[in-house]
Short mmCIF file of C-alpha atoms and ligand atoms in Angstrom, two decimals:
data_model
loop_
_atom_site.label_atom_id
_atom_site.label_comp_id
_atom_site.label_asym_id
_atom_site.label_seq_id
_atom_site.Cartn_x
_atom_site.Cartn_y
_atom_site.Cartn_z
CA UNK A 1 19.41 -31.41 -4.75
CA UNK A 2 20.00 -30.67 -8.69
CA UNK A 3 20.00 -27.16 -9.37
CA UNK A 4 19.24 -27.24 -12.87
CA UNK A 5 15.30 -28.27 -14.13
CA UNK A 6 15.48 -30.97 -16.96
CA UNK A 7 13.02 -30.24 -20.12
CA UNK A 8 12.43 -32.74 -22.36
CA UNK A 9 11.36 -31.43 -25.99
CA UNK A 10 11.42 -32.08 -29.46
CA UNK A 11 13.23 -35.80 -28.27
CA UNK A 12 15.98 -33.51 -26.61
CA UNK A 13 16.79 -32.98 -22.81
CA UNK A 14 17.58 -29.33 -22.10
CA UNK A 15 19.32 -28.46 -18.86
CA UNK A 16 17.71 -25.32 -17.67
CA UNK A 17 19.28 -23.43 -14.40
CA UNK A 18 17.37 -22.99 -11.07
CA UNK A 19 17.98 -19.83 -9.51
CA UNK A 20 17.03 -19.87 -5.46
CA UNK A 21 16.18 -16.34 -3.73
CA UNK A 22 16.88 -15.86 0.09
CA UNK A 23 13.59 -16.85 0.75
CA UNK A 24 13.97 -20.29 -0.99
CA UNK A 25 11.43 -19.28 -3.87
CA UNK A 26 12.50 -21.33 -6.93
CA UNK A 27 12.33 -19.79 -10.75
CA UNK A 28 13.65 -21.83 -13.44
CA UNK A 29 15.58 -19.47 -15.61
CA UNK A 30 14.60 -20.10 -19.36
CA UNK A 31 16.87 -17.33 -20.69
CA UNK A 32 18.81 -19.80 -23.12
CA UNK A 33 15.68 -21.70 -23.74
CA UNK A 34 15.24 -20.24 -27.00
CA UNK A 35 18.84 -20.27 -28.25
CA UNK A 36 18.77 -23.99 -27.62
CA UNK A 37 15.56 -24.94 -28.68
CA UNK A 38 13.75 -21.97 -30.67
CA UNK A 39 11.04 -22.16 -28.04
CA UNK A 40 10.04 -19.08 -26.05
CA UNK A 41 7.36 -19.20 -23.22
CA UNK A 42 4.51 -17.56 -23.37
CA UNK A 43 2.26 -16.26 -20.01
CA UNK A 44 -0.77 -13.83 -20.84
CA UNK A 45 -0.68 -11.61 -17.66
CA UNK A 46 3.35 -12.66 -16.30
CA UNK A 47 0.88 -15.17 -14.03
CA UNK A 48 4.00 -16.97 -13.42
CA UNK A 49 7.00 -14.79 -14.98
CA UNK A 50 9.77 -13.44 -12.88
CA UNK A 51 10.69 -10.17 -14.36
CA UNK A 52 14.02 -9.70 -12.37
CA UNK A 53 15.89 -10.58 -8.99
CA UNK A 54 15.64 -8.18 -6.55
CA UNK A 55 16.79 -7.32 -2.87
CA UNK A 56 14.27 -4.96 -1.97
CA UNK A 57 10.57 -6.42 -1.10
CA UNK A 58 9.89 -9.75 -0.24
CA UNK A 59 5.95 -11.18 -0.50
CA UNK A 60 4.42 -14.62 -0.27
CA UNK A 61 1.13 -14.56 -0.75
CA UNK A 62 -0.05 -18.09 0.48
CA UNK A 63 1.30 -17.13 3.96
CA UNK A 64 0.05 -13.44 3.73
CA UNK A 65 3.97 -11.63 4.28
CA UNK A 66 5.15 -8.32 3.23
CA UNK A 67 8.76 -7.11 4.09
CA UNK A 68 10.33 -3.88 2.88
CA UNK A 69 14.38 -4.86 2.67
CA UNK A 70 13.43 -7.69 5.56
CA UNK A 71 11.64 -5.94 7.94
CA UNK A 72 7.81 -6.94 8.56
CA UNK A 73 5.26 -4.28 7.38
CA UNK A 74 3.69 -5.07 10.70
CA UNK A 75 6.65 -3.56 12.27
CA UNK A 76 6.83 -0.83 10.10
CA UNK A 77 3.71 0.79 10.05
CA UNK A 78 3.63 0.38 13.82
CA UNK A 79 7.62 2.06 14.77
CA UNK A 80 8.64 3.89 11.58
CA UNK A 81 7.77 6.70 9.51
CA UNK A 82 7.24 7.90 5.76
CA UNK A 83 10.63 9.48 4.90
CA UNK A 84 12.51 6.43 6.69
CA UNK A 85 10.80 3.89 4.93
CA UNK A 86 11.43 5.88 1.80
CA UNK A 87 15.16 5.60 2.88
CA UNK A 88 14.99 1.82 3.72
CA UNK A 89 13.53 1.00 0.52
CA UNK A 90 16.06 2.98 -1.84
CA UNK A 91 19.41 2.38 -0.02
CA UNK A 92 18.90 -0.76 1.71
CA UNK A 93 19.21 0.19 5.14
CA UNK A 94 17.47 1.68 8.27
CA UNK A 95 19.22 4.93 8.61
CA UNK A 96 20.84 6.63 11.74
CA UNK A 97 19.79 9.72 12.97
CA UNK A 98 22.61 12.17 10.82
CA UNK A 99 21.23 10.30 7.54
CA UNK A 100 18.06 10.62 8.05
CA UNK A 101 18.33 14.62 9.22
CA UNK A 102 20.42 14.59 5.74
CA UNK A 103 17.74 12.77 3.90
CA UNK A 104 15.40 15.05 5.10
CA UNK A 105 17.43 18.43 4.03
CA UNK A 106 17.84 16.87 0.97
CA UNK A 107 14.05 16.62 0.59
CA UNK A 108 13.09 20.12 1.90
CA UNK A 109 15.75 21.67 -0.71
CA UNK A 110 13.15 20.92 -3.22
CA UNK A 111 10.05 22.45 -1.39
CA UNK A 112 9.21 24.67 -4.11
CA UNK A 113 8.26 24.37 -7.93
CA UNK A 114 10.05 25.96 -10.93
CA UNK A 115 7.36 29.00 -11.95
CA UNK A 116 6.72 27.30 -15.10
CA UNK A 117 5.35 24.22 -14.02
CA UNK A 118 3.30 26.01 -11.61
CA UNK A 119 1.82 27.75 -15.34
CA UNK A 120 1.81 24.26 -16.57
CA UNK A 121 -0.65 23.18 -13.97
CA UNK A 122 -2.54 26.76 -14.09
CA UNK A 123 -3.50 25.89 -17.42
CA UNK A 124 -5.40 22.38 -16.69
CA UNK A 125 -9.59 22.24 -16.45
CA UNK A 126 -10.44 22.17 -12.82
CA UNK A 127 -12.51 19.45 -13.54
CA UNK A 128 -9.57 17.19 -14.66
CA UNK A 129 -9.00 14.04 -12.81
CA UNK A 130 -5.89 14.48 -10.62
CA UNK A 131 -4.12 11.41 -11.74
CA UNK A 132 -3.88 12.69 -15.49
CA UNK A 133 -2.42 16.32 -14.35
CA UNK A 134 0.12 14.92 -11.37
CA UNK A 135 1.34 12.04 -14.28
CA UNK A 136 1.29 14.89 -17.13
CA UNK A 137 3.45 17.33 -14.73
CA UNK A 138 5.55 14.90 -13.38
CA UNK A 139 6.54 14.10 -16.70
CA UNK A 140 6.77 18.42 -17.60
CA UNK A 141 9.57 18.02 -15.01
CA UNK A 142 12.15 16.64 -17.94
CA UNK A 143 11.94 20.05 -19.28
CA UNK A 144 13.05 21.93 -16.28
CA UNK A 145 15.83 19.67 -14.83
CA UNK A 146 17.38 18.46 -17.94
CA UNK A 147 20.49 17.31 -16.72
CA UNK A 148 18.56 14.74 -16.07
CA UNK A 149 18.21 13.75 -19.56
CA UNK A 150 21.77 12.35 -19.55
CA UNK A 151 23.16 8.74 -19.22
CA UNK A 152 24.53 7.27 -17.47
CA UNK A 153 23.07 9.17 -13.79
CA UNK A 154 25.34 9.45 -11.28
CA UNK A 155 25.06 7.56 -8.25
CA UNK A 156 24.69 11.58 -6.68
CA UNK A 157 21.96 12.36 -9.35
CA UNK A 158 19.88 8.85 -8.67
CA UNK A 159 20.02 10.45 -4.95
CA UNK A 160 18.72 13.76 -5.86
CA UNK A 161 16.13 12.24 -8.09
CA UNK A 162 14.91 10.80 -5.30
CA UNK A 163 14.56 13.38 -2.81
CA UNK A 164 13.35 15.97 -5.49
CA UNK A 165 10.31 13.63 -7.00
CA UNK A 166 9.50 12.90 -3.13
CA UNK A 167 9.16 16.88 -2.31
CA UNK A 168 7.56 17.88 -5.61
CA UNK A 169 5.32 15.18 -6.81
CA UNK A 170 3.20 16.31 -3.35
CA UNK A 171 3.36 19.63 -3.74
CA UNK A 172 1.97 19.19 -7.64
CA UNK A 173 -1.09 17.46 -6.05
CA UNK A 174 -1.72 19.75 -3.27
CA UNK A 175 -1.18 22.56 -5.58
CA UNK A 176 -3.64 21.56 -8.29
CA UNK A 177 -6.08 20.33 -5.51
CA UNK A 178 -5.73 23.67 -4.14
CA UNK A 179 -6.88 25.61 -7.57
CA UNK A 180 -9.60 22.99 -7.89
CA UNK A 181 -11.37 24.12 -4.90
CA UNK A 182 -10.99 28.02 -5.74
CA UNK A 183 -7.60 27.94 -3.22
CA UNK A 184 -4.36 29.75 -4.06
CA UNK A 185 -1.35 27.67 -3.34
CA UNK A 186 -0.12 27.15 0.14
CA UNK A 187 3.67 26.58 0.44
CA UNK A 188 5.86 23.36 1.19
CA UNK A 189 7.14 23.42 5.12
CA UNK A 190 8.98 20.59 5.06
CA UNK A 191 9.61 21.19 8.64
CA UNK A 192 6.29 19.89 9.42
CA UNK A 193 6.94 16.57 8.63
CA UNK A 194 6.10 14.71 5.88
CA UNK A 195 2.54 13.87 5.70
CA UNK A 196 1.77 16.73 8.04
CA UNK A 197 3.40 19.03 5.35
CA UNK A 198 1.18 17.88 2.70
CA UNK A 199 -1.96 18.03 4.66
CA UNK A 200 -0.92 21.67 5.25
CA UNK A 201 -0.53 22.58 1.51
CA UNK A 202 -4.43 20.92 1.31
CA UNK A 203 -6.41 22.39 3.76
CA UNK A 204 -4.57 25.39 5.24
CA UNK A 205 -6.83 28.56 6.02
CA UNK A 206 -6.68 30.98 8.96
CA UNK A 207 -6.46 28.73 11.61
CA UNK A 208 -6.20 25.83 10.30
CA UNK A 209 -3.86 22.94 12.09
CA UNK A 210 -2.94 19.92 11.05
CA UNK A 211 -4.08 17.18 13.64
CA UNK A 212 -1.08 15.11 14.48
CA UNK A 213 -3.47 11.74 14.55
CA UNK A 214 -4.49 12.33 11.21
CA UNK A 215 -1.07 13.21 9.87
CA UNK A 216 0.47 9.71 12.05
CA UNK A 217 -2.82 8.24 10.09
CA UNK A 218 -1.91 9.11 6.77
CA UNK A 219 1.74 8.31 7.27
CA UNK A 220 0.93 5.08 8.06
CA UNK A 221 -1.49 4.26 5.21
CA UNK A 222 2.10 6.16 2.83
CA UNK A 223 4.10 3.60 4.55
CA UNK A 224 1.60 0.47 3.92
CA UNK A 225 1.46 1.84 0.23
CA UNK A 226 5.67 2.02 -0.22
CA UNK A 227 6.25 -0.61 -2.00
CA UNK A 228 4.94 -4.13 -3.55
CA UNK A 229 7.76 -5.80 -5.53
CA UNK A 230 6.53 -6.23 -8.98
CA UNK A 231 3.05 -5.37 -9.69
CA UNK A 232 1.58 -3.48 -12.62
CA UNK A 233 3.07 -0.07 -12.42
CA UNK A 234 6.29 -0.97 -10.62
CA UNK A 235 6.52 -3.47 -13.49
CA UNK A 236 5.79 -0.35 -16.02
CA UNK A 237 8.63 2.14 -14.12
CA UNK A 238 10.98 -0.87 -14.42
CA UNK A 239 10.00 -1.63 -18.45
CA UNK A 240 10.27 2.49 -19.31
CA UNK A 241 13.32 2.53 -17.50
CA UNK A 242 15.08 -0.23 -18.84
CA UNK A 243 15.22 1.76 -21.86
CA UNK A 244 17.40 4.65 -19.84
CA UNK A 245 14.16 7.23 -20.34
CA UNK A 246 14.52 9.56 -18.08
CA UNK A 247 13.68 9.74 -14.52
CA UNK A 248 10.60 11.93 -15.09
CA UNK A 249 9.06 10.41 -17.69
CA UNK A 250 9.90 6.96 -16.01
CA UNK A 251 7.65 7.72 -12.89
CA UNK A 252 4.89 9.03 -14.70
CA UNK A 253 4.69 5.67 -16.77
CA UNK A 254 4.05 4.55 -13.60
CA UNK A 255 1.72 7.03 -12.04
CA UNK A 256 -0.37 6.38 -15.66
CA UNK A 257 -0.32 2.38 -14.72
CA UNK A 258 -1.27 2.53 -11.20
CA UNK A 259 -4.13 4.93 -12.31
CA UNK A 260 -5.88 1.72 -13.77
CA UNK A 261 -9.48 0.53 -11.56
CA UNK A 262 -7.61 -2.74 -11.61
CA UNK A 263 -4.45 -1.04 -9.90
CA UNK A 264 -4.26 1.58 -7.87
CA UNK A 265 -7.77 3.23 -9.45
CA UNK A 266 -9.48 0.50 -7.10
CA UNK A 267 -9.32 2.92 -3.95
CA UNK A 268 -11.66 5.92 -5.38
CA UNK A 269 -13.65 3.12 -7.32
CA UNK A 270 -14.16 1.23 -3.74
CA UNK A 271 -15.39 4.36 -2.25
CA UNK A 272 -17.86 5.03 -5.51
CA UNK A 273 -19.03 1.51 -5.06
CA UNK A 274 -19.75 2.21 -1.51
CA UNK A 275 -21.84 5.23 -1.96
CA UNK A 276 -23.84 3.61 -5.01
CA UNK A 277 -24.76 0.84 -2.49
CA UNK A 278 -25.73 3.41 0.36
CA UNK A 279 -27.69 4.89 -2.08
CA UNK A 280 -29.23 2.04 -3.53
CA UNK A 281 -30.52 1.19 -0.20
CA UNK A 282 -31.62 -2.23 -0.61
CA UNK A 283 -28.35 -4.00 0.93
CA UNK A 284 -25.28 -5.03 -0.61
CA UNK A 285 -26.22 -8.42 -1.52
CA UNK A 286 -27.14 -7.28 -4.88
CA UNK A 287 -24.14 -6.12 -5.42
CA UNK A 288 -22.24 -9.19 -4.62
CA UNK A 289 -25.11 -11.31 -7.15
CA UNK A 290 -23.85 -8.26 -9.76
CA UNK A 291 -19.74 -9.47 -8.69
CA UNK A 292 -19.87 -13.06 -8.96
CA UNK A 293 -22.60 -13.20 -12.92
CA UNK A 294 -20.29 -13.51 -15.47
CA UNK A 295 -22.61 -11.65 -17.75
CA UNK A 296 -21.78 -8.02 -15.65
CA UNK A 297 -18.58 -6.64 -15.70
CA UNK A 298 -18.97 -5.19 -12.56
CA UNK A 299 -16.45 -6.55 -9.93
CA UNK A 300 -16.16 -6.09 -6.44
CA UNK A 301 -13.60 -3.08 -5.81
CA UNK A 302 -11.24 -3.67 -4.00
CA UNK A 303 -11.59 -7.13 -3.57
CA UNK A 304 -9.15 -9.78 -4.73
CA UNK A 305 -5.49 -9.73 -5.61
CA UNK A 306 -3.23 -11.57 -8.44
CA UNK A 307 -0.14 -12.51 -5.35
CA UNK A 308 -2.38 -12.64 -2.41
CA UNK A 309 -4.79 -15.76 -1.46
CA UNK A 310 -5.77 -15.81 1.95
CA UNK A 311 -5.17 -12.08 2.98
CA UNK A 312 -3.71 -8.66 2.17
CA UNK A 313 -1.66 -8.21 5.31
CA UNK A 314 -2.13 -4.36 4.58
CA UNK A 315 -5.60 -4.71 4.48
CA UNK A 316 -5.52 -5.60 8.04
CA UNK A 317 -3.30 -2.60 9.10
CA UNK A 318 -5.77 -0.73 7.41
CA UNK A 319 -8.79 -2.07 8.41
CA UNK A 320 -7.65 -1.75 12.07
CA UNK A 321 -6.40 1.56 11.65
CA UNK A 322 -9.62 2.49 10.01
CA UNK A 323 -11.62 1.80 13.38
CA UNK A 324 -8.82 3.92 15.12
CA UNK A 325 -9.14 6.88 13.41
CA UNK A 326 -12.69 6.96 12.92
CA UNK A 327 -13.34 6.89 16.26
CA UNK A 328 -10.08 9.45 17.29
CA UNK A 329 -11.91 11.68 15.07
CA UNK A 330 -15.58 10.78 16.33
CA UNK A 331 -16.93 9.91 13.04
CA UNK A 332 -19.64 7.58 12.46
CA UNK A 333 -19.04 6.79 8.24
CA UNK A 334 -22.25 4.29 7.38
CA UNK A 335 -19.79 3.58 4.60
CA UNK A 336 -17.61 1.81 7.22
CA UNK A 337 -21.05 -0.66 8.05
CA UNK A 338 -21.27 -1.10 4.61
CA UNK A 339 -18.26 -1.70 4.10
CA UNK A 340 -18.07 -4.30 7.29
CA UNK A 341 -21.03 -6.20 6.10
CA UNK A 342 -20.19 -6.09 2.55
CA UNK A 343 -16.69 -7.89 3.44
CA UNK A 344 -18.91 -10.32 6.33
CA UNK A 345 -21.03 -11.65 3.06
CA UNK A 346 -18.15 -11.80 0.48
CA UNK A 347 -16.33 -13.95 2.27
CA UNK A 348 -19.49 -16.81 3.57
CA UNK A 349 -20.12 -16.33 -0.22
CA UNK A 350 -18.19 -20.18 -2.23
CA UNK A 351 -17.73 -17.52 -5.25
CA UNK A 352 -15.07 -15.46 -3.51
CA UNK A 353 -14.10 -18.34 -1.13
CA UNK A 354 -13.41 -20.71 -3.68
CA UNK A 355 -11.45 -17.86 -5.50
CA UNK A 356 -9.65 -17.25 -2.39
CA UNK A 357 -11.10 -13.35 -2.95
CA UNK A 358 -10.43 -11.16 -0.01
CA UNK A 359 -10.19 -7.43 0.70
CA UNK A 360 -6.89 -6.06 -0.47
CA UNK A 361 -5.25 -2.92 0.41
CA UNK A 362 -7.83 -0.52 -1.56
CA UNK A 363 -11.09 -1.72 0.27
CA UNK A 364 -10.44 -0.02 3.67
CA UNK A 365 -7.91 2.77 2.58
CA UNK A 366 -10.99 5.25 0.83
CA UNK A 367 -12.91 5.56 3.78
CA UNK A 368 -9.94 6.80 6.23
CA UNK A 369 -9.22 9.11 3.51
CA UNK A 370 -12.30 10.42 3.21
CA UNK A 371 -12.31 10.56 7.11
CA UNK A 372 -8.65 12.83 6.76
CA UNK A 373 -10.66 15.20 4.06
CA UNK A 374 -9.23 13.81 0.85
CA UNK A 375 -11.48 13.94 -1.95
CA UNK A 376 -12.27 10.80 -3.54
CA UNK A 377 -10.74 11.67 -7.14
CA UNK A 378 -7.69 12.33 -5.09
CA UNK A 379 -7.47 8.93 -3.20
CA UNK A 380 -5.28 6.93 -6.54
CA UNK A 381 -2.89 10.23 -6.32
CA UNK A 382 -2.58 9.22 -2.05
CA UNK A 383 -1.36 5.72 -3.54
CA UNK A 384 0.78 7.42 -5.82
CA UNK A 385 2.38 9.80 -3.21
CA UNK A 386 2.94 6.53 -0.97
CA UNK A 387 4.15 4.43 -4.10
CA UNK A 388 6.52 6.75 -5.03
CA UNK A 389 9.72 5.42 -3.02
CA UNK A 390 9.05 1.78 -4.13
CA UNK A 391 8.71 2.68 -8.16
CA UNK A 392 12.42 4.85 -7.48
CA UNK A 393 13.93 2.27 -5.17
CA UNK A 394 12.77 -0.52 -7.95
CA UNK A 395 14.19 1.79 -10.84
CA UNK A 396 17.71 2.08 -8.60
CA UNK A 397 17.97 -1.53 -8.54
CA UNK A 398 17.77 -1.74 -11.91
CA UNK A 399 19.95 1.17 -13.51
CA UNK A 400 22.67 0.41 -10.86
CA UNK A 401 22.83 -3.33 -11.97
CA UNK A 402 25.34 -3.72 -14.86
CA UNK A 403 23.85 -6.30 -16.49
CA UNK A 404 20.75 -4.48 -17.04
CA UNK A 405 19.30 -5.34 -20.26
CA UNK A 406 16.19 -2.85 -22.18
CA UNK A 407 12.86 -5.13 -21.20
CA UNK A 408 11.74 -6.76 -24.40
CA UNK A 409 8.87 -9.40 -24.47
CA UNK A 410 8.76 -12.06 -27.19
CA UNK A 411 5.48 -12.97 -28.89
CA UNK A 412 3.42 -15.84 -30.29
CA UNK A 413 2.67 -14.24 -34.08
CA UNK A 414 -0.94 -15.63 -34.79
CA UNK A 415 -2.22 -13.06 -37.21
CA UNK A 416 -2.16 -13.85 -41.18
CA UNK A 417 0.88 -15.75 -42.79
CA UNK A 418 2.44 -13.61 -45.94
CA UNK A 419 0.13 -12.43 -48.80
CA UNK A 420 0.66 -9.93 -51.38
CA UNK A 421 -0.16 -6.32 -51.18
CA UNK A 422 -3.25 -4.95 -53.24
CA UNK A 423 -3.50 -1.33 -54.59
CA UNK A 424 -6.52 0.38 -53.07
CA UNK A 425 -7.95 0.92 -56.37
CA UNK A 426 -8.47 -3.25 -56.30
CA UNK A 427 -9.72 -3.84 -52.81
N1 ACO B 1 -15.06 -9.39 -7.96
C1 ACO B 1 -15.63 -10.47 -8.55
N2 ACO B 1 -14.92 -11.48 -9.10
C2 ACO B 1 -13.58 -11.38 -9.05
C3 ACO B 1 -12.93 -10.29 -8.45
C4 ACO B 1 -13.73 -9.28 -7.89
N3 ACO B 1 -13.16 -8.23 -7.30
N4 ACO B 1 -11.59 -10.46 -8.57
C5 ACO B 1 -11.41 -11.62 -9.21
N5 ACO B 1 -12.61 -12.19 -9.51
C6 ACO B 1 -12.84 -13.48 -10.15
C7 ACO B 1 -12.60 -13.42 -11.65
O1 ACO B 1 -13.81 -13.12 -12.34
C8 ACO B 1 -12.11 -14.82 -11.93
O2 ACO B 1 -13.20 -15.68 -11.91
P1 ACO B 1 -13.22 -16.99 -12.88
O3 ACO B 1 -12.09 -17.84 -12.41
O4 ACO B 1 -14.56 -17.59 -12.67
O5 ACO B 1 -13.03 -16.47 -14.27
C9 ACO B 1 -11.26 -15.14 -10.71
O6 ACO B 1 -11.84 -14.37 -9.65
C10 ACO B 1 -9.78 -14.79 -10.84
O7 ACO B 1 -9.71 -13.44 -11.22
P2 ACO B 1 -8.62 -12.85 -12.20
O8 ACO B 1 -9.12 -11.58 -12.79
O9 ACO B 1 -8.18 -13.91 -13.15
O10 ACO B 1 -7.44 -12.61 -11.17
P3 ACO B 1 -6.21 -11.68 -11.40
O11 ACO B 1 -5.15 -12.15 -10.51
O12 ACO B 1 -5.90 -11.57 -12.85
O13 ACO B 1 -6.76 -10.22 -10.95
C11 ACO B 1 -7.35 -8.36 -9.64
C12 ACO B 1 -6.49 -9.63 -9.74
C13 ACO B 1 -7.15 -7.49 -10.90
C14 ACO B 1 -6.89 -7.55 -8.45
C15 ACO B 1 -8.84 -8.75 -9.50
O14 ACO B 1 -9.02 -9.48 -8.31
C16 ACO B 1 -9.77 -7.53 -9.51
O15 ACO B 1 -10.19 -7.11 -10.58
N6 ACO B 1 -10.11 -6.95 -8.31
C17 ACO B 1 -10.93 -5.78 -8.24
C18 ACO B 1 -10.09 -4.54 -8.50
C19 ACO B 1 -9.15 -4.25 -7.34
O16 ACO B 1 -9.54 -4.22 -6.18
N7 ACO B 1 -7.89 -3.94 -7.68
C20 ACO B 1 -6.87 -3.57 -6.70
C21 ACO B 1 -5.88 -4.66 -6.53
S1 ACO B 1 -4.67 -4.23 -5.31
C22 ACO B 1 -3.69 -3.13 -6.08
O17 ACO B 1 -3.42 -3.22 -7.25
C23 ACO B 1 -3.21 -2.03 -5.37
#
């Protein structure tokens, strides 16, 4: 079979190559295109644009697959945990007991925050959303680690990146959570365990123990969240960091994308849907009339999904996992019925069938966090705390490639052709 795509344009045959991943997707790579033939291509959205090669996540979306560096996410969120997925993603490998104890030491030697970003945070409304202040501090960070402002990182700095934005960015959120319900801080133990560590820093009072089914529940839902190859904010850590920005400011370009309803935002805006519709109380079918009129922007949260088109296979972790804990925990949510026979109309309903519209990862995630505690302004900083691995194993990738190049888009000018400046006085 050729390996190079033939173009025929302007009366001219271009030879363009055909790159083939591991998983025998096909991209036609157009980088020369416009050296030979002043054309660029254009695609509102990246519908159909790969951005780079990568080894780390692999998704097809027809068949419904996710794999973190091969390995089924079915597998994962049933035998691993958190900080080993975290490890998997960035350096490629399951570890071994000794790196994943080191990995882990590495983490914990960053269980505390430098006093002035604690004043940093201090000074914030309590009323701010959570996603602004974790994205604002993360970035504050640059100022008190700035030998991280250099380049090139070394391969020993990358590593410490890592382990420090994995301890602090959760102790940031717990810590502003924490003033926002009239709390002072509670401290990191890292000892605890990952997710069980966090839900400490939340909710500790005399007491108060963290339940080990809702700290394996979390976990999970921080492994299903890990990583998704290029998608809007992974696409936005990768663009800020092709320019070498640092570290800090790179990951809260991120955190500011996935904050998006769109993105990330989806999970509290599921939830909010929810509770409109419970309070509504006249069914969810006019909500789904309000989904599919073209003449109403409002869209069915968490519903839908630019790669997938028959399911989200995290969805149905989640959705699974939802019944599980609910029950563990002996709660009856009516937002789970809701949410059931919400998902039970959508999808008889030719407007999201034809569009091949089905939950995605957002539409079950809310309600087990609500179940764990978690406010609902604080469910897109969950996603964030779970994202965080992919965004740095994604920005790895790419600063330890040598052929990196800074991300720069071309353009189809269609605004006015030249004219001549007038002086405001003749306007
Ligand atoms: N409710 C109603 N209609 C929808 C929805 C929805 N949730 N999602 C897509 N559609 C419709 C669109 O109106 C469009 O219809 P048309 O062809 O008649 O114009 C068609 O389905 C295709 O939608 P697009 O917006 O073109 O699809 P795209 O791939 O660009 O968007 C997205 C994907 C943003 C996820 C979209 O489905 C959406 O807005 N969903 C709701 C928000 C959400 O849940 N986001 C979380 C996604 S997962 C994540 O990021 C973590």
């Amino acid at each position: 079979m050729s390996d190079m795509a033939k173009l025929e344009l302007d009366g001219k045959t271009i030879e363009l190559p055909i790159i083939t991943g591991t998983e025998n997707e096909k991209a036609i790579d157009i980088r020369a295109l416009r050296a030979q033939t002043g054309y660029v291509t254009l695609d509102n959205g990246f519908m159909n644009t790969g951005s780079c090669e990568s080894k780390i996540t692999f998704l097809n979306g027809e068949k419904g697959i996710l794999r973190y560096r091969g390995y089924p996410i079915e597998q994962i969120a049933e035998q691993s945990n958190f900080v080993e997925v975290a490890y998997l993603l960035n350096f490629g490998k399951l570890p071994n007991q000794k790196e994943l104890d080191f990995f882990n030491e590495k983490i914990a030697s960053f269980a505390t925050l430098p006093e002035g970003i604690t004043k940093i945070i201090d000074q914030f409304p309590t009323n701010s959303h959570p996603m602004g202040v974790v994205s604002a501090v993360t970035s504050s960070l640059s100022a008190f680690y700035p030998e991280f402002l250099k380049t090139p990182l070394t391969d020993v700095d990358r590593e410490r990146a890592i382990a420090q934005l994995l301890a602090q960015v959760k102790i940031i959120a717990a810590y502003f959570y924490r003033r926002t319900v009239g709390k002072n801080p509670h401290r990191s133990h890292p000892s605890l365990g990952y997710a069980s560590d966090f839900l400490n820093m939340m909710f500790y009072e005399e007491g108060y123990e963290v339940d080990p089914e809702v700290a394996k529940a979390l976990d999970v839902l921080l492994m299903l969240h890990a990583d998704h190859e290029q998608n809007c904010s992974t696409s936005a850590v990768r663009l800020i960091g092709s320019s070498q920005a640092n570290i800090f400011a790179t990951i809260s370009g991120g955190i500011d994308a996935l904050w998006g309803q769109l993105h990330g935002g989806a999970n509290q805006r599921v939830l909010e849907m929810l509770e409109a519709i419970q309070e509504d109380g006249r069914g969810y079918k006019k909500f789904i009339e309000k989904a599919k009129d073209k003449n109403d922007s409002f869209r069915l949260m968490g519903f839908g999904h630019r790669v997938y088109k028959n399911f989200d296979p995290r969805a149905k972790i989640i959705k699974k996992a939802c019944d599980t804990i609910l029950e563990r925990l002996n709660i009856q949510d009516p937002l789970l019925d809701i949410a059931r026979g919400l998902e039970e109309e959508a999808r008889k309903d030719s407007y999201f069938v034809d569009r091949n519209l089905y939950p995605n990862v957002d539409f079950y995630s809310g309600i087990i966090y609500k179940a764990l505690g978690i406010p609902t302004n604080m469910f897109t900083v969950m996603f964030v705390l779970g994202r965080l691995p992919g965004w740095m194993a994604q920005w790895k990738e790419m600063r330890e490639d040598p052929t990196l190049k800074i991300s720069r888009p071309r353009q189809i000018y269609t605004g006015e052709n030249l004219r001549e400046f007038t002086n405001i006085a003749d306007r």
